[in-house]
Structure formats: structure tokens, C-alpha cells
Short mmCIF file of C-alpha atoms in Angstrom, two decimals:
data_model
loop_
_atom_site.label_atom_id
_atom_site.label_comp_id
_atom_site.label_asym_id
_atom_site.label_seq_id
_atom_site.Cartn_x
_atom_site.Cartn_y
_atom_site.Cartn_z
CA UNK A 13 -6.81 -36.66 16.81
CA UNK A 14 -7.17 -34.71 19.99
CA UNK A 15 -4.25 -33.78 22.17
CA UNK A 16 -3.64 -35.66 25.40
CA UNK A 17 -4.99 -33.97 28.40
CA UNK A 18 -4.91 -34.25 32.23
CA UNK A 19 -7.68 -35.95 34.10
CA UNK A 20 -9.80 -35.07 35.93
CA UNK A 21 -10.52 -31.91 34.33
CA UNK A 22 -10.99 -28.76 36.36
CA UNK A 23 -13.85 -26.32 35.56
CA UNK A 24 -13.28 -22.63 34.94
CA UNK A 25 -16.18 -20.29 34.92
CA UNK A 26 -16.78 -18.79 31.52
CA UNK A 27 -16.97 -15.38 33.13
CA UNK A 28 -13.34 -15.68 34.35
CA UNK A 29 -12.24 -16.53 30.80
CA UNK A 30 -14.15 -13.56 29.41
CA UNK A 31 -12.64 -11.30 31.89
CA UNK A 32 -9.14 -12.55 31.11
CA UNK A 33 -9.65 -11.82 27.42
CA UNK A 34 -11.40 -8.51 28.09
CA UNK A 35 -14.12 -9.88 25.84
CA UNK A 36 -17.72 -9.03 25.27
CA UNK A 37 -20.52 -11.44 26.32
CA UNK A 38 -24.07 -11.24 25.27
CA UNK A 39 -25.88 -8.33 27.07
CA UNK A 40 -29.39 -8.72 26.06
CA UNK A 41 -30.07 -11.45 28.54
CA UNK A 42 -30.73 -13.98 25.65
CA UNK A 43 -28.03 -16.25 26.93
CA UNK A 44 -27.32 -17.16 30.63
CA UNK A 45 -23.55 -17.41 31.16
CA UNK A 46 -23.62 -17.57 34.94
CA UNK A 47 -23.48 -21.27 35.29
CA UNK A 48 -21.40 -21.96 32.25
CA UNK A 49 -18.04 -23.62 33.06
CA UNK A 50 -15.15 -24.66 30.83
CA UNK A 51 -12.93 -27.76 31.18
CA UNK A 52 -11.01 -27.58 28.02
CA UNK A 53 -10.14 -25.59 24.92
CA UNK A 54 -9.99 -26.49 21.18
CA UNK A 55 -9.59 -24.79 17.97
CA UNK A 56 -10.34 -27.75 15.93
CA UNK A 57 -14.09 -28.85 15.98
CA UNK A 58 -12.97 -32.47 15.42
CA UNK A 59 -11.05 -32.55 18.64
CA UNK A 60 -13.72 -30.84 20.82
CA UNK A 61 -14.42 -32.62 24.03
CA UNK A 62 -17.56 -32.20 26.14
CA UNK A 63 -17.10 -29.05 28.36
CA UNK A 64 -14.74 -27.26 25.78
CA UNK A 65 -14.59 -23.70 24.78
CA UNK A 66 -14.38 -23.87 20.89
CA UNK A 67 -12.21 -21.24 19.32
CA UNK A 68 -13.75 -20.44 15.90
CA UNK A 69 -10.79 -18.64 14.27
CA UNK A 70 -10.44 -17.00 10.90
CA UNK A 71 -8.62 -19.23 8.45
CA UNK A 72 -6.96 -18.88 5.06
CA UNK A 73 -9.95 -20.08 3.15
CA UNK A 74 -12.68 -20.82 5.70
CA UNK A 75 -13.70 -19.28 8.94
CA UNK A 76 -13.91 -21.54 11.86
CA UNK A 77 -17.38 -20.18 12.54
CA UNK A 78 -18.49 -22.61 9.88
CA UNK A 79 -17.80 -25.56 12.14
CA UNK A 80 -19.72 -24.28 15.23
CA UNK A 81 -22.50 -26.98 14.72
CA UNK A 82 -20.00 -29.66 14.67
CA UNK A 83 -18.19 -28.30 17.69
CA UNK A 84 -21.62 -28.29 19.61
CA UNK A 85 -22.46 -31.68 18.67
CA UNK A 86 -19.01 -32.73 20.25
CA UNK A 87 -19.93 -31.00 23.46
CA UNK A 88 -18.64 -27.58 23.42
CA UNK A 89 -20.29 -25.27 25.97
CA UNK A 90 -19.12 -21.88 24.58
CA UNK A 91 -17.63 -20.26 21.40
CA UNK A 92 -14.74 -17.78 21.15
CA UNK A 93 -14.58 -15.92 17.89
CA UNK A 94 -13.98 -12.52 16.24
CA UNK A 95 -16.58 -9.84 15.17
CA UNK A 96 -16.86 -11.66 11.65
CA UNK A 97 -17.30 -15.17 13.22
CA UNK A 98 -19.96 -13.64 15.65
CA UNK A 99 -21.81 -12.13 12.79
CA UNK A 100 -21.81 -15.41 10.89
CA UNK A 101 -23.00 -17.36 13.87
CA UNK A 102 -25.74 -14.86 14.63
CA UNK A 103 -26.91 -14.93 10.99
CA UNK A 104 -27.39 -18.75 10.79
CA UNK A 105 -28.36 -19.15 14.40
CA UNK A 106 -25.82 -22.02 14.75
CA UNK A 107 -24.80 -21.33 18.22
CA UNK A 108 -28.32 -21.68 19.57
CA UNK A 109 -28.31 -21.07 23.30
CA UNK A 110 -24.54 -21.43 23.60
CA UNK A 111 -22.74 -18.17 24.68
CA UNK A 112 -20.47 -16.51 22.10
CA UNK A 113 -17.40 -14.73 23.49
CA UNK A 114 -16.22 -11.99 20.91
CA UNK A 115 -12.71 -10.48 20.77
CA UNK A 116 -10.92 -8.67 17.93
CA UNK A 117 -8.09 -11.21 17.76
CA UNK A 118 -9.14 -14.58 19.34
CA UNK A 119 -5.87 -16.20 18.50
CA UNK A 120 -3.93 -13.56 20.44
CA UNK A 121 -5.88 -14.37 23.60
CA UNK A 122 -6.15 -18.11 23.12
CA UNK A 123 -2.73 -19.04 24.87
CA UNK A 124 -3.83 -17.18 28.05
CA UNK A 125 -7.27 -18.74 28.07
CA UNK A 126 -5.86 -22.24 27.71
CA UNK A 127 -3.22 -21.61 30.47
CA UNK A 128 -6.00 -20.51 32.75
CA UNK A 129 -8.28 -23.50 31.86
CA UNK A 130 -5.43 -25.91 32.52
CA UNK A 131 -4.23 -24.55 35.72
CA UNK A 132 -1.19 -22.38 34.59
CA UNK A 133 1.01 -25.48 34.26
CA UNK A 134 3.97 -23.51 32.87
CA UNK A 135 4.33 -21.58 36.11
CA UNK A 136 5.00 -24.91 38.04
CA UNK A 137 7.48 -26.42 35.60
CA UNK A 138 11.09 -25.24 34.78
CA UNK A 139 10.66 -24.33 31.08
CA UNK A 140 13.49 -24.29 28.45
CA UNK A 141 12.57 -22.80 25.03
CA UNK A 142 15.01 -23.22 22.10
CA UNK A 143 14.87 -21.26 19.03
CA UNK A 144 16.96 -20.78 15.83
CA UNK A 145 17.06 -22.09 12.30
CA UNK A 146 19.42 -25.03 12.74
CA UNK A 147 20.39 -27.11 15.71
CA UNK A 148 17.14 -26.76 17.82
CA UNK A 149 16.16 -30.40 17.75
CA UNK A 150 19.67 -31.74 18.37
CA UNK A 151 20.25 -29.23 21.25
CA UNK A 152 16.97 -29.99 22.81
CA UNK A 153 17.65 -33.77 22.83
CA UNK A 154 21.07 -33.20 24.20
CA UNK A 155 19.70 -30.95 26.86
CA UNK A 156 16.82 -33.24 27.79
CA UNK A 157 19.18 -36.29 28.09
CA UNK A 158 21.63 -34.42 30.32
CA UNK A 159 18.81 -33.27 32.53
CA UNK A 160 17.58 -36.74 32.85
CA UNK A 161 21.28 -37.91 33.70
CA UNK A 162 21.11 -35.19 36.50
CA UNK A 163 18.00 -36.80 37.94
CA UNK A 164 15.46 -34.42 36.59
CA UNK A 165 12.19 -35.59 35.44
CA UNK A 166 11.91 -34.13 32.05
CA UNK A 167 9.40 -33.68 29.19
CA UNK A 168 10.35 -32.97 25.59
CA UNK A 169 8.18 -31.12 22.82
CA UNK A 170 9.66 -30.69 19.52
CA UNK A 171 9.74 -31.33 15.78
CA UNK A 172 10.20 -35.12 16.04
CA UNK A 173 8.04 -36.08 19.08
CA UNK A 174 6.62 -35.17 22.45
CA UNK A 175 7.71 -37.10 25.34
CA UNK A 176 5.52 -37.33 28.55
CA UNK A 177 7.39 -39.40 30.83
CA UNK A 178 7.87 -42.80 29.10
CA UNK A 179 5.00 -41.98 26.53
CA UNK A 180 6.13 -40.86 23.12
CA UNK A 181 3.82 -39.00 20.57
CA UNK A 182 4.69 -38.10 17.13
CA UNK A 183 4.54 -34.38 16.47
CA UNK A 184 2.54 -32.67 13.78
CA UNK A 185 4.50 -29.58 13.96
CA UNK A 186 7.51 -28.32 15.79
CA UNK A 187 5.54 -26.27 18.46
CA UNK A 188 1.86 -27.28 19.22
CA UNK A 189 -1.06 -24.88 19.12
CA UNK A 190 -1.55 -23.06 22.37
CA UNK A 191 -4.70 -25.18 23.09
CA UNK A 192 -2.74 -28.18 22.99
CA UNK A 193 0.47 -26.99 24.46
CA UNK A 194 -1.13 -26.15 27.72
CA UNK A 195 -2.98 -29.40 27.99
CA UNK A 196 0.17 -31.29 27.33
CA UNK A 197 2.11 -29.16 29.93
CA UNK A 198 -0.69 -29.87 32.59
CA UNK A 199 -0.52 -33.55 31.87
CA UNK A 200 3.25 -33.56 32.10
CA UNK A 201 2.92 -31.79 35.62
CA UNK A 202 0.34 -34.25 36.64
CA UNK A 203 2.66 -37.22 35.84
CA UNK A 204 5.47 -35.73 37.88
CA UNK A 205 7.57 -33.78 35.25
CA UNK A 206 10.00 -31.24 36.86
CA UNK A 207 11.35 -29.51 33.51
CA UNK A 208 10.31 -29.30 29.95
CA UNK A 209 12.56 -28.75 26.87
CA UNK A 210 10.73 -27.57 23.90
CA UNK A 211 11.48 -26.18 20.52
CA UNK A 212 10.02 -22.76 19.82
CA UNK A 213 9.46 -22.03 16.00
CA UNK A 214 9.21 -18.68 14.41
CA UNK A 215 5.70 -19.65 13.31
CA UNK A 216 4.87 -20.45 16.85
CA UNK A 217 5.94 -17.05 18.13
CA UNK A 218 4.11 -15.32 15.20
CA UNK A 219 0.94 -17.31 15.60
CA UNK A 220 0.78 -16.89 19.62
CA UNK A 221 1.17 -20.61 20.02
CA UNK A 222 3.43 -20.11 23.11
CA UNK A 223 1.43 -17.41 24.61
CA UNK A 224 0.78 -18.14 28.38
CA UNK A 225 4.24 -19.52 28.90
CA UNK A 226 7.27 -17.52 30.37
CA UNK A 227 10.44 -19.61 29.89
CA UNK A 228 13.05 -19.85 32.56
CA UNK A 229 15.58 -19.90 29.95
CA UNK A 230 15.32 -19.08 26.18
CA UNK A 231 18.01 -20.42 23.97
CA UNK A 232 19.15 -19.19 20.55
CA UNK A 233 21.30 -21.32 18.27
CA UNK A 234 21.66 -19.31 15.11
CA UNK A 235 19.68 -17.80 12.25
CA UNK A 236 20.01 -18.50 8.42
CA UNK A 237 17.73 -18.37 5.34
CA UNK A 238 14.43 -20.33 5.93
CA UNK A 239 10.76 -19.73 5.96
CA UNK A 240 11.04 -16.61 4.00
CA UNK A 241 7.78 -17.55 2.30
CA UNK A 242 6.13 -16.86 5.64
CA UNK A 243 8.31 -13.98 7.09
CA UNK A 244 9.13 -12.23 3.84
CA UNK A 245 12.71 -11.24 4.68
CA UNK A 246 15.58 -12.07 7.09
CA UNK A 247 14.86 -8.98 9.14
CA UNK A 248 11.33 -9.99 9.91
CA UNK A 249 12.39 -13.58 10.60
CA UNK A 250 14.95 -12.28 13.10
CA UNK A 251 12.42 -9.85 14.77
CA UNK A 252 10.04 -12.83 15.28
CA UNK A 253 12.74 -14.87 17.00
CA UNK A 254 14.08 -11.87 18.90
CA UNK A 255 10.53 -11.67 20.64
CA UNK A 256 11.38 -14.71 22.73
CA UNK A 257 14.03 -12.71 24.54
CA UNK A 258 11.73 -10.25 26.04
CA UNK A 259 10.30 -10.27 29.62
CA UNK A 260 6.68 -11.42 28.49
CA UNK A 261 8.17 -14.58 27.22
CA UNK A 262 11.36 -15.47 29.11
CA UNK A 263 13.29 -14.59 32.40
CA UNK A 264 16.95 -15.18 31.20
CA UNK A 265 18.61 -16.33 27.90
CA UNK A 266 21.48 -18.13 26.27
CA UNK A 267 22.64 -16.81 22.94
CA UNK A 268 25.25 -18.35 20.53
CA UNK A 269 26.96 -15.33 18.87
CA UNK A 270 28.75 -17.10 16.17
CA UNK A 271 26.75 -15.38 13.63
CA UNK A 272 25.78 -11.66 13.01
CA UNK A 273 22.23 -12.42 14.05
CA UNK A 274 23.18 -13.92 17.39
CA UNK A 275 25.36 -10.94 18.14
CA UNK A 276 22.47 -8.57 17.24
CA UNK A 277 20.23 -10.47 19.60
CA UNK A 278 22.68 -10.52 22.34
CA UNK A 279 22.93 -6.63 22.13
CA UNK A 280 19.23 -5.95 22.09
CA UNK A 281 17.74 -8.67 24.28
CA UNK A 282 15.54 -7.32 27.01
CA UNK A 283 16.27 -9.96 29.51
CA UNK A 284 19.75 -11.01 31.04
CA UNK A 285 21.59 -13.33 28.59
CA UNK A 286 24.79 -15.41 28.65
CA UNK A 287 26.68 -15.62 25.39
CA UNK A 288 28.61 -18.58 23.78
CA UNK A 289 31.11 -18.29 20.88
CA UNK A 290 33.05 -21.00 19.07
CA UNK A 291 34.69 -18.56 16.55
CA UNK A 292 37.16 -16.62 18.70
CA UNK A 293 34.79 -13.81 19.41
CA UNK A 294 34.27 -12.31 22.86
CA UNK A 295 31.64 -14.03 24.89
CA UNK A 296 30.76 -15.12 28.36
CA UNK A 297 31.66 -18.64 27.28
CA UNK A 298 33.90 -19.75 24.69
CA UNK A 299 34.40 -23.04 22.90
CA UNK A 300 37.88 -24.12 21.62
CA UNK A 301 38.37 -27.24 19.69
CA UNK A 302 41.33 -28.88 17.70
CA UNK A 303 39.41 -31.60 15.98
CA UNK A 304 35.79 -30.57 15.82
CA UNK A 305 34.50 -33.44 17.91
CA UNK A 306 35.97 -32.56 21.29
CA UNK A 307 36.67 -29.27 23.01
CA UNK A 308 36.98 -27.00 26.05
CA UNK A 309 34.32 -24.64 27.25
CA UNK A 310 35.63 -21.82 29.38
CA UNK A 311 33.77 -19.18 31.06
CA UNK A 312 32.95 -17.57 34.62
CA UNK A 313 34.16 -20.09 37.21
CA UNK A 314 36.14 -22.36 35.31
CA UNK A 315 35.88 -24.78 32.30
CA UNK A 316 34.64 -28.23 31.26
CA UNK A 317 35.63 -30.77 28.67
CA UNK A 318 33.03 -31.89 26.01
CA UNK A 319 32.94 -34.60 23.40
CA UNK A 320 30.28 -34.54 20.87
CA UNK A 321 28.47 -37.95 20.20
CA UNK A 322 27.64 -36.70 16.69
CA UNK A 323 29.88 -35.76 13.78
CA UNK A 324 30.55 -32.32 12.81
CA UNK A 325 31.86 -29.08 14.38
CA UNK A 326 28.29 -27.75 14.45
CA UNK A 327 27.27 -30.68 16.75
CA UNK A 328 30.02 -29.69 19.16
CA UNK A 329 28.57 -26.31 19.20
CA UNK A 330 25.05 -27.74 19.84
CA UNK A 331 26.73 -29.70 22.80
CA UNK A 332 28.30 -26.66 24.07
CA UNK A 333 25.07 -24.65 23.91
CA UNK A 334 23.38 -27.45 26.03
CA UNK A 335 26.24 -27.10 28.45
CA UNK A 336 25.99 -23.34 28.81
CA UNK A 337 22.35 -23.64 29.28
CA UNK A 338 22.75 -26.10 32.07
CA UNK A 339 25.51 -23.89 33.68
CA UNK A 340 23.07 -20.92 33.43
CA UNK A 341 20.50 -23.13 35.21
CA UNK A 342 22.87 -23.32 38.13
CA UNK A 343 24.52 -26.78 37.66
CA UNK A 344 28.13 -27.29 38.52
CA UNK A 345 30.66 -27.65 35.61
CA UNK A 346 31.70 -31.10 36.62
CA UNK A 347 28.02 -32.41 36.82
CA UNK A 348 27.34 -30.82 33.40
CA UNK A 349 30.51 -32.45 31.93
CA UNK A 350 29.28 -35.85 33.20
CA UNK A 351 25.61 -35.51 32.19
CA UNK A 352 26.58 -34.54 28.50
CA UNK A 353 28.41 -37.85 28.35
CA UNK A 354 25.07 -39.62 28.46
CA UNK A 355 24.17 -41.57 25.32
CA UNK A 356 21.75 -39.80 23.08
CA UNK A 357 20.06 -40.66 19.73
CA UNK A 358 18.61 -37.80 17.77
CA UNK A 359 16.31 -39.10 15.09
CA UNK A 360 17.09 -38.02 11.68
CA UNK A 361 20.02 -36.00 12.69
CA UNK A 362 23.20 -37.45 11.50
CA UNK A 363 21.50 -40.87 12.07
CA UNK A 364 23.46 -43.83 10.77
CA UNK A 365 21.62 -46.52 8.78
CA UNK A 366 23.61 -49.66 9.37
CA UNK A 367 24.42 -52.07 6.47
CA UNK A 368 26.52 -55.17 6.13
CA UNK A 369 30.27 -55.33 6.52
CA UNK A 370 31.86 -53.82 3.45
CA UNK A 371 28.92 -51.47 2.68
CA UNK A 372 29.39 -47.78 2.61
CA UNK A 373 28.58 -45.66 5.50
CA UNK A 374 24.99 -44.38 5.16
CA UNK A 375 23.47 -41.41 7.04
CA UNK A 376 20.13 -39.59 7.01
CA UNK A 377 20.02 -35.91 8.12
CA UNK A 378 17.31 -33.29 8.29
CA UNK A 379 19.52 -30.52 6.74
CA UNK A 380 17.24 -28.55 4.62
CA UNK A 381 18.78 -24.94 4.44
CA UNK A 382 21.98 -23.81 2.66
CA UNK A 383 23.85 -23.50 5.93
CA UNK A 384 22.81 -26.82 7.19
CA UNK A 385 23.63 -28.61 3.96
CA UNK A 386 27.09 -26.95 3.97
CA UNK A 387 27.76 -27.95 7.55
CA UNK A 388 26.66 -31.48 7.26
CA UNK A 389 28.79 -32.23 4.18
CA UNK A 390 31.86 -30.26 5.54
CA UNK A 391 31.53 -32.49 8.61
CA UNK A 392 31.35 -35.77 6.70
CA UNK A 393 34.02 -35.02 4.13
CA UNK A 394 37.13 -35.37 6.48
CA UNK A 395 36.05 -38.76 7.73
CA UNK A 396 35.18 -40.07 4.13
CA UNK A 397 38.31 -41.71 2.65
CA UNK A 398 36.48 -42.16 -0.69
CA UNK A 399 33.45 -40.81 -2.52
CA UNK A 400 30.75 -38.56 -0.73
CA UNK A 401 27.52 -39.40 -2.40
CA UNK A 402 24.58 -36.85 -1.61
CA UNK A 403 20.86 -37.10 -2.16
CA UNK A 404 19.37 -33.62 -1.81
CA UNK A 405 16.01 -32.11 -2.51
CA UNK A 406 13.78 -29.09 -1.55
CA UNK A 407 10.38 -28.68 -0.48
CA UNK A 408 7.63 -27.10 -2.67
CA UNK A 409 5.46 -24.18 -1.71
CA UNK A 410 8.17 -23.04 0.56
CA UNK A 411 11.04 -20.49 0.39
CA UNK A 412 12.17 -20.81 -3.13
CA UNK A 413 14.97 -18.65 -2.72
CA UNK A 414 17.13 -21.22 -0.94
CA UNK A 415 16.99 -23.83 -3.54
CA UNK A 416 19.93 -22.86 -5.68
CA UNK A 417 21.95 -22.06 -2.55
CA UNK A 418 21.27 -25.56 -1.39
CA UNK A 419 22.38 -27.07 -4.67
CA UNK A 420 25.59 -24.96 -4.50
CA UNK A 421 26.36 -26.02 -0.91
CA UNK A 422 25.93 -29.74 -1.94
CA UNK A 423 28.10 -29.21 -5.11
CA UNK A 424 30.92 -27.83 -2.99
CA UNK A 425 31.47 -31.02 -1.18
CA UNK A 426 29.68 -33.93 -3.05
CA UNK A 427 31.68 -36.05 -5.50
CA UNK A 428 28.22 -37.41 -6.59
CA UNK A 429 24.99 -35.36 -6.20
CA UNK A 430 21.64 -36.99 -6.81
CA UNK A 431 18.91 -34.37 -6.84
CA UNK A 432 15.76 -36.03 -5.63
CA UNK A 433 12.21 -34.97 -4.84
CA UNK A 434 11.53 -33.91 -1.25
CA UNK A 435 7.98 -32.78 -0.37
CA UNK A 436 6.90 -31.16 -3.75
CA UNK A 437 3.50 -30.40 -2.48
CA UNK A 438 1.59 -28.49 -5.12
CA UNK A 439 4.74 -27.63 -7.29
CA UNK A 440 6.10 -29.40 -10.24
CA UNK A 441 8.79 -31.77 -8.84
CA UNK A 442 10.86 -31.44 -11.81
CA UNK A 443 10.97 -27.62 -11.62
CA UNK A 444 12.25 -27.79 -8.10
CA UNK A 445 14.94 -30.30 -9.04
CA UNK A 446 16.10 -27.99 -11.82
CA UNK A 447 16.55 -25.03 -9.46
CA UNK A 448 18.80 -27.22 -7.31
CA UNK A 449 20.80 -28.50 -10.20
CA UNK A 450 21.18 -24.99 -11.61
CA UNK A 451 22.74 -23.83 -8.13
CA UNK A 452 25.05 -27.00 -8.32
CA UNK A 453 26.20 -26.28 -11.86
CA UNK A 454 27.26 -22.75 -10.96
CA UNK A 455 29.57 -23.91 -8.15
CA UNK A 456 33.19 -24.98 -8.01
CA UNK A 457 33.99 -27.87 -5.63
CA UNK A 458 36.05 -27.32 -2.49
CA UNK A 459 39.86 -28.02 -3.23
CA UNK A 460 39.99 -30.50 -0.23
CA UNK A 461 37.07 -32.35 -1.70
CA UNK A 462 38.82 -32.56 -5.08
CA UNK A 463 42.04 -33.77 -3.53
CA UNK A 464 40.10 -36.60 -1.71
CA UNK A 465 38.84 -38.25 -4.95
CA UNK A 466 40.87 -36.97 -7.80
CA UNK A 467 38.38 -34.63 -9.20
CA UNK A 468 35.71 -37.04 -10.89
CA UNK A 469 32.35 -35.66 -10.16
CA UNK A 470 28.71 -36.45 -11.26
CA UNK A 471 25.50 -34.52 -10.94
CA UNK A 472 22.21 -36.17 -11.78
CA UNK A 473 18.50 -36.33 -11.46
CA UNK A 474 15.39 -38.04 -12.87
CA UNK A 475 11.73 -38.51 -12.52
CA UNK A 476 12.11 -41.89 -10.93
CA UNK A 477 11.07 -40.86 -7.54
CA UNK A 478 12.92 -40.46 -4.12
CA UNK A 479 13.37 -44.24 -3.45
CA UNK A 480 14.92 -44.75 -6.74
CA UNK A 481 17.36 -41.75 -6.07
CA UNK A 482 18.35 -43.24 -2.74
CA UNK A 483 18.93 -46.59 -4.37
CA UNK A 484 21.00 -44.91 -7.10
CA UNK A 485 23.21 -43.23 -4.42
CA UNK A 486 23.95 -46.55 -2.87
CA UNK A 487 24.61 -48.11 -6.17
CA UNK A 488 27.19 -45.26 -7.02
CA UNK A 489 28.87 -45.76 -3.70
CA UNK A 490 29.15 -49.58 -4.38
CA UNK A 491 30.61 -49.27 -7.84
CA UNK A 492 33.37 -46.81 -7.08
CA UNK A 493 36.52 -47.78 -5.42
CA UNK A 494 36.29 -49.57 -2.06
CA UNK A 495 32.74 -49.46 -0.98
CA UNK A 496 33.40 -49.16 2.69
CA UNK A 497 35.46 -46.11 2.18
CA UNK A 498 32.50 -44.21 0.63
CA UNK A 499 29.64 -42.19 2.40
CA UNK A 500 26.02 -41.85 1.26
CA UNK A 501 24.13 -39.17 2.92
CA UNK A 502 20.43 -38.51 2.43
CA UNK A 503 19.59 -34.77 3.38
CA UNK A 504 16.28 -32.95 3.83
CA UNK A 505 13.65 -35.12 5.44
CA UNK A 506 15.54 -36.73 8.53
CA UNK A 507 12.89 -38.19 10.81
CA UNK A 508 9.96 -37.61 8.59
CA UNK A 509 7.72 -40.54 7.70
CA UNK A 510 5.70 -39.00 4.95
CA UNK A 511 6.10 -37.21 1.57
CA UNK A 512 3.62 -34.74 0.50
CA UNK A 513 2.88 -34.75 -3.23
CA UNK A 514 -0.04 -32.91 -4.88
CA UNK A 515 -1.99 -32.54 -1.72
CA UNK A 516 -1.56 -36.10 -0.45
CA UNK A 517 0.83 -37.23 2.28
CA UNK A 518 2.31 -40.65 1.17
CA UNK A 519 4.10 -42.90 3.71
CA UNK A 520 7.86 -42.60 3.27
CA UNK A 521 10.89 -42.85 5.57
CA UNK A 522 14.42 -42.06 4.31
CA UNK A 523 15.95 -44.46 6.81
CA UNK A 524 13.76 -47.40 5.72
CA UNK A 525 14.42 -46.60 2.05
CA UNK A 526 18.10 -46.50 2.62
CA UNK A 527 17.95 -49.75 4.49
CA UNK A 528 16.06 -51.39 1.67
CA UNK A 529 18.63 -50.03 -0.90
CA UNK A 530 21.42 -51.54 1.22
CA UNK A 531 19.73 -54.85 1.12
CA UNK A 532 19.17 -54.56 -2.55
CA UNK A 533 15.43 -54.64 -2.26
CA UNK A 534 12.62 -52.42 -3.55
CA UNK A 535 11.24 -50.01 -0.84
CA UNK A 536 7.64 -50.52 -0.06
CA UNK A 537 6.62 -47.42 1.89
CA UNK A 538 3.26 -48.78 3.17
CA UNK A 539 5.27 -51.29 5.24
CA UNK A 540 6.45 -48.42 7.45
CA UNK A 541 3.05 -48.05 9.01
#
């Protein structure tokens, strides 16, 4: 499916794009480029529209040059590729009389070219870019809702969805490809958007997806172990994130310095930054709280009172991060305080699934790193009078090093831990579950968790599948003590509506599965779509 684009489409001479990319054009006179104009850019031959520049990029297994004929049938008027792609196209003659623009690294120029084709939309929007391991999505929703309450016409781009005015589109990834991003920004601008709040993933920074955008404010939440299958180690992961806080990518920044990575970033940032701390450390703005749900943010020029609409001290920190971002944007503290009181629902983030009177409290959360699991369960333990029943899995073909740590984090707080399948992808689901259980078996519970329920604890798993695991968790919560005193929390997938198993994505929604279990009904995933 192609990304939404503005209409009508403006035409950009191919010669201007080649000049921006410092690219080579055919010099033998075999192809006339003087009259070629481009109205769009695509790196997927299936989404090419008439008038597009098709970017034939090298892939993991197949070079995009293989799909040049398909792109031309769709109406591409020019091809952008690397020397290997150019040789392949020349060898088979697939480009015909269509000009081929050659650069050493086409992905590295794609963002700038897409920005030029779509009229440099980011320069006419107020751009907020949020990065970090945990908290990006929640903070983005809080910031977007607050801006709307302040009368700003906003757009949102992130893990869950893209919002263009009243239109909502499901997201395929946290940050779109550069070709889609600039088209979306141009459409937002066309529809009257003033400001855009977007999540910026480490993959997006490494893969040039946000090239051509300079953010008015870049925001850092935290950094913990994740995506090491891609980055290799934490230092490389950090360096990728830190690239957002340079003049080429942002003008100013807001950095939470609660962890060592945030403090390192604040020290080395190449742009002016304001800092936030909730741990008693020195910072421009500090958050103090007695109960983890409400608190005071104090800094230059005064203070404001905040109350988080979501449970957990980490969500109060997310709220404070949104507040400092607004203050750094020039809004007055009283207005920020009022705006952050606006109702907000963050899909799959501490999202309550309602049952009948007397049912256990049931929650779905996206926590899929050791730190996020720890924070979510530590937040829910104090408000759970009875048993805390946890469903947890881990994704296949991803950072294996975090699985045992995730199991350990769950075991510290859960009375009952049901280890389930997440997105096993090409891996053996049983082997993934075994790694999580091994981490749980090595871990002693938190003393406060033992005191709450008297020390009776269970750890279990099976080959029954995720829906059955969720149903088991609900059954456990109903069978122990007073059902309404117990909490069931399903972690890992949050808002996701699919489960990838052996190369196939099957419909699956934790929220629907949990709702079915509360009704005592079998879950039929295909009913989700």
C-alpha cells in the first residue's frame, strides 16, 4: 500500500534532484533528461505512482534494481541507484530510455531528495522528535494531546499510528521511510497542521529515514538494552541516538538525565539542551513526587503541578518530559499544567481491558525490555491487593541477550508468571520461553511482593499458544482469593494486532484475547479484522 501524498503534486526537474544528490547522469547523450520532471519518490516498486523517481536500493537478499521493470510499468520516470544497481540495469536493459541517476549510497541522499520533491515541508512545520528506548510513544501522545489543548493543529507519527488531522493510519514501523515521511509531512501541511510530534527510532537514524528534517526540539527519554541484534552493543546504540542531538538534525533538545546515558548525552550534545531529573540529580528542571502519580516540576521561572493519568512513576516522568518540552517551546507554566490535564489514551500502554463487576483488573502494556517490564510491574504492585499475574514473552530473531533479564524482572514482582509466545518469527517458540523461564528461576522475589501475598508463587508455560496463556492468567486470578483484588497484566505486544510465526503474520490482539478470556469465551483472532 502506498503512503498518503499531497495533491496536486508539484513537479521537480530531475536535473535539480541530481544536483542535490551530487549524482552522475548519463553523459553519452543516450538519454534526454532535460524535460524529465519528478512528482513523487518511492523505494518500493509496488507503491510507485506515475511521475515517481524509483529508488532501487541494495537489500539484504535482493537488489532493488531487479524491480525496475515493475516500477516503470507503474509509471516511474527515473531511477536512483548505486553503481551495482546501475550495472545490473545496464546489463539487462531494463531501464530502457528512462534516465538512471547513480550515487554511491542512494539511501543516504533519499531523504534530501524526497524533501525537495515534496516542497521541504518540515521547514514550515514545528517539528518535535522523540527518541529513547522506553516512553517514546506515551510521551508523544501526552505531548500531542497537550498541544491540541493549547489550540495547536497537530500531527502524530509513531509506533501505533499516524494522525493527519482526523484521519488515522496504522503504522508499519515506528518511523516511516524517508520517501513516505516527507509525503506525509507535505500532506499534513496541506491540511493545515501547525506542529508534528513524531517518534524517531534508532533504526530510522541509522537508515537515514529522517534525513531532510531538522527538528525544532529533540527529546530523549532514556536508554536501556534493546535492538542489540541491530546495533551490536550499547555504545553503538547510544551513538546512534546521540546523532539526533546535532545541528544537522535538531535545533534544541530536552534530555531526561535519570540514567547514565542521558547524562552522557547532555554533556556531549552539540545543540543547546534543557535537562530533567526525577532522581534528585542536578538538572535544569526537577520532578519531585511523594506518591509516583502526582508531583511538582521546578525549574527556571517557577514550577507547575502535574498528575499522571497513567499508573507508574515512569509515566509521571513521561508527563514531566512532555511538560519540559512544552516549556522549552515557550509555553507558560500555567498553560502547560492545564494542557497536560487533558484526557489521553495511549493504545497498548497500561491500557485497561474492562471486565464485569468482581473481575480482576486486566491491563495490556507494550513493555518488552527488562527495564520496561520492571517499571510496569513495580508500578502495578502497590495498587494490587491480591495476586499479580503476569503474561510475558519475547520476540524471536531479535536481541536474545535481554530474554533472561526480562524473565528475572517479571519474577521479582509476579506472584504468578505465565511465559507465553510473543512474535517467535523464525525461532523455536519453546526455546525462547525456556530462556525467559531460566531468568525467572534464578531470581528471588522482591520482599514487598512476598509480603503482599504470603509467598505462594507459580511459574509456568506450555505449547498451548498465546491466547491460551492469557486465558490461563485470567483463570489463575479468578481462583485465588478475591478476584477483584487481583491484577492480570499482559506484557510485550501492547497495541499490536498481529503475531509473526514462521514467516507469517497472524491476526492477534492482546486486548481482544483478554476481553474474550474475561467473558469465558474462546478467542477467534480473525474476528479482529
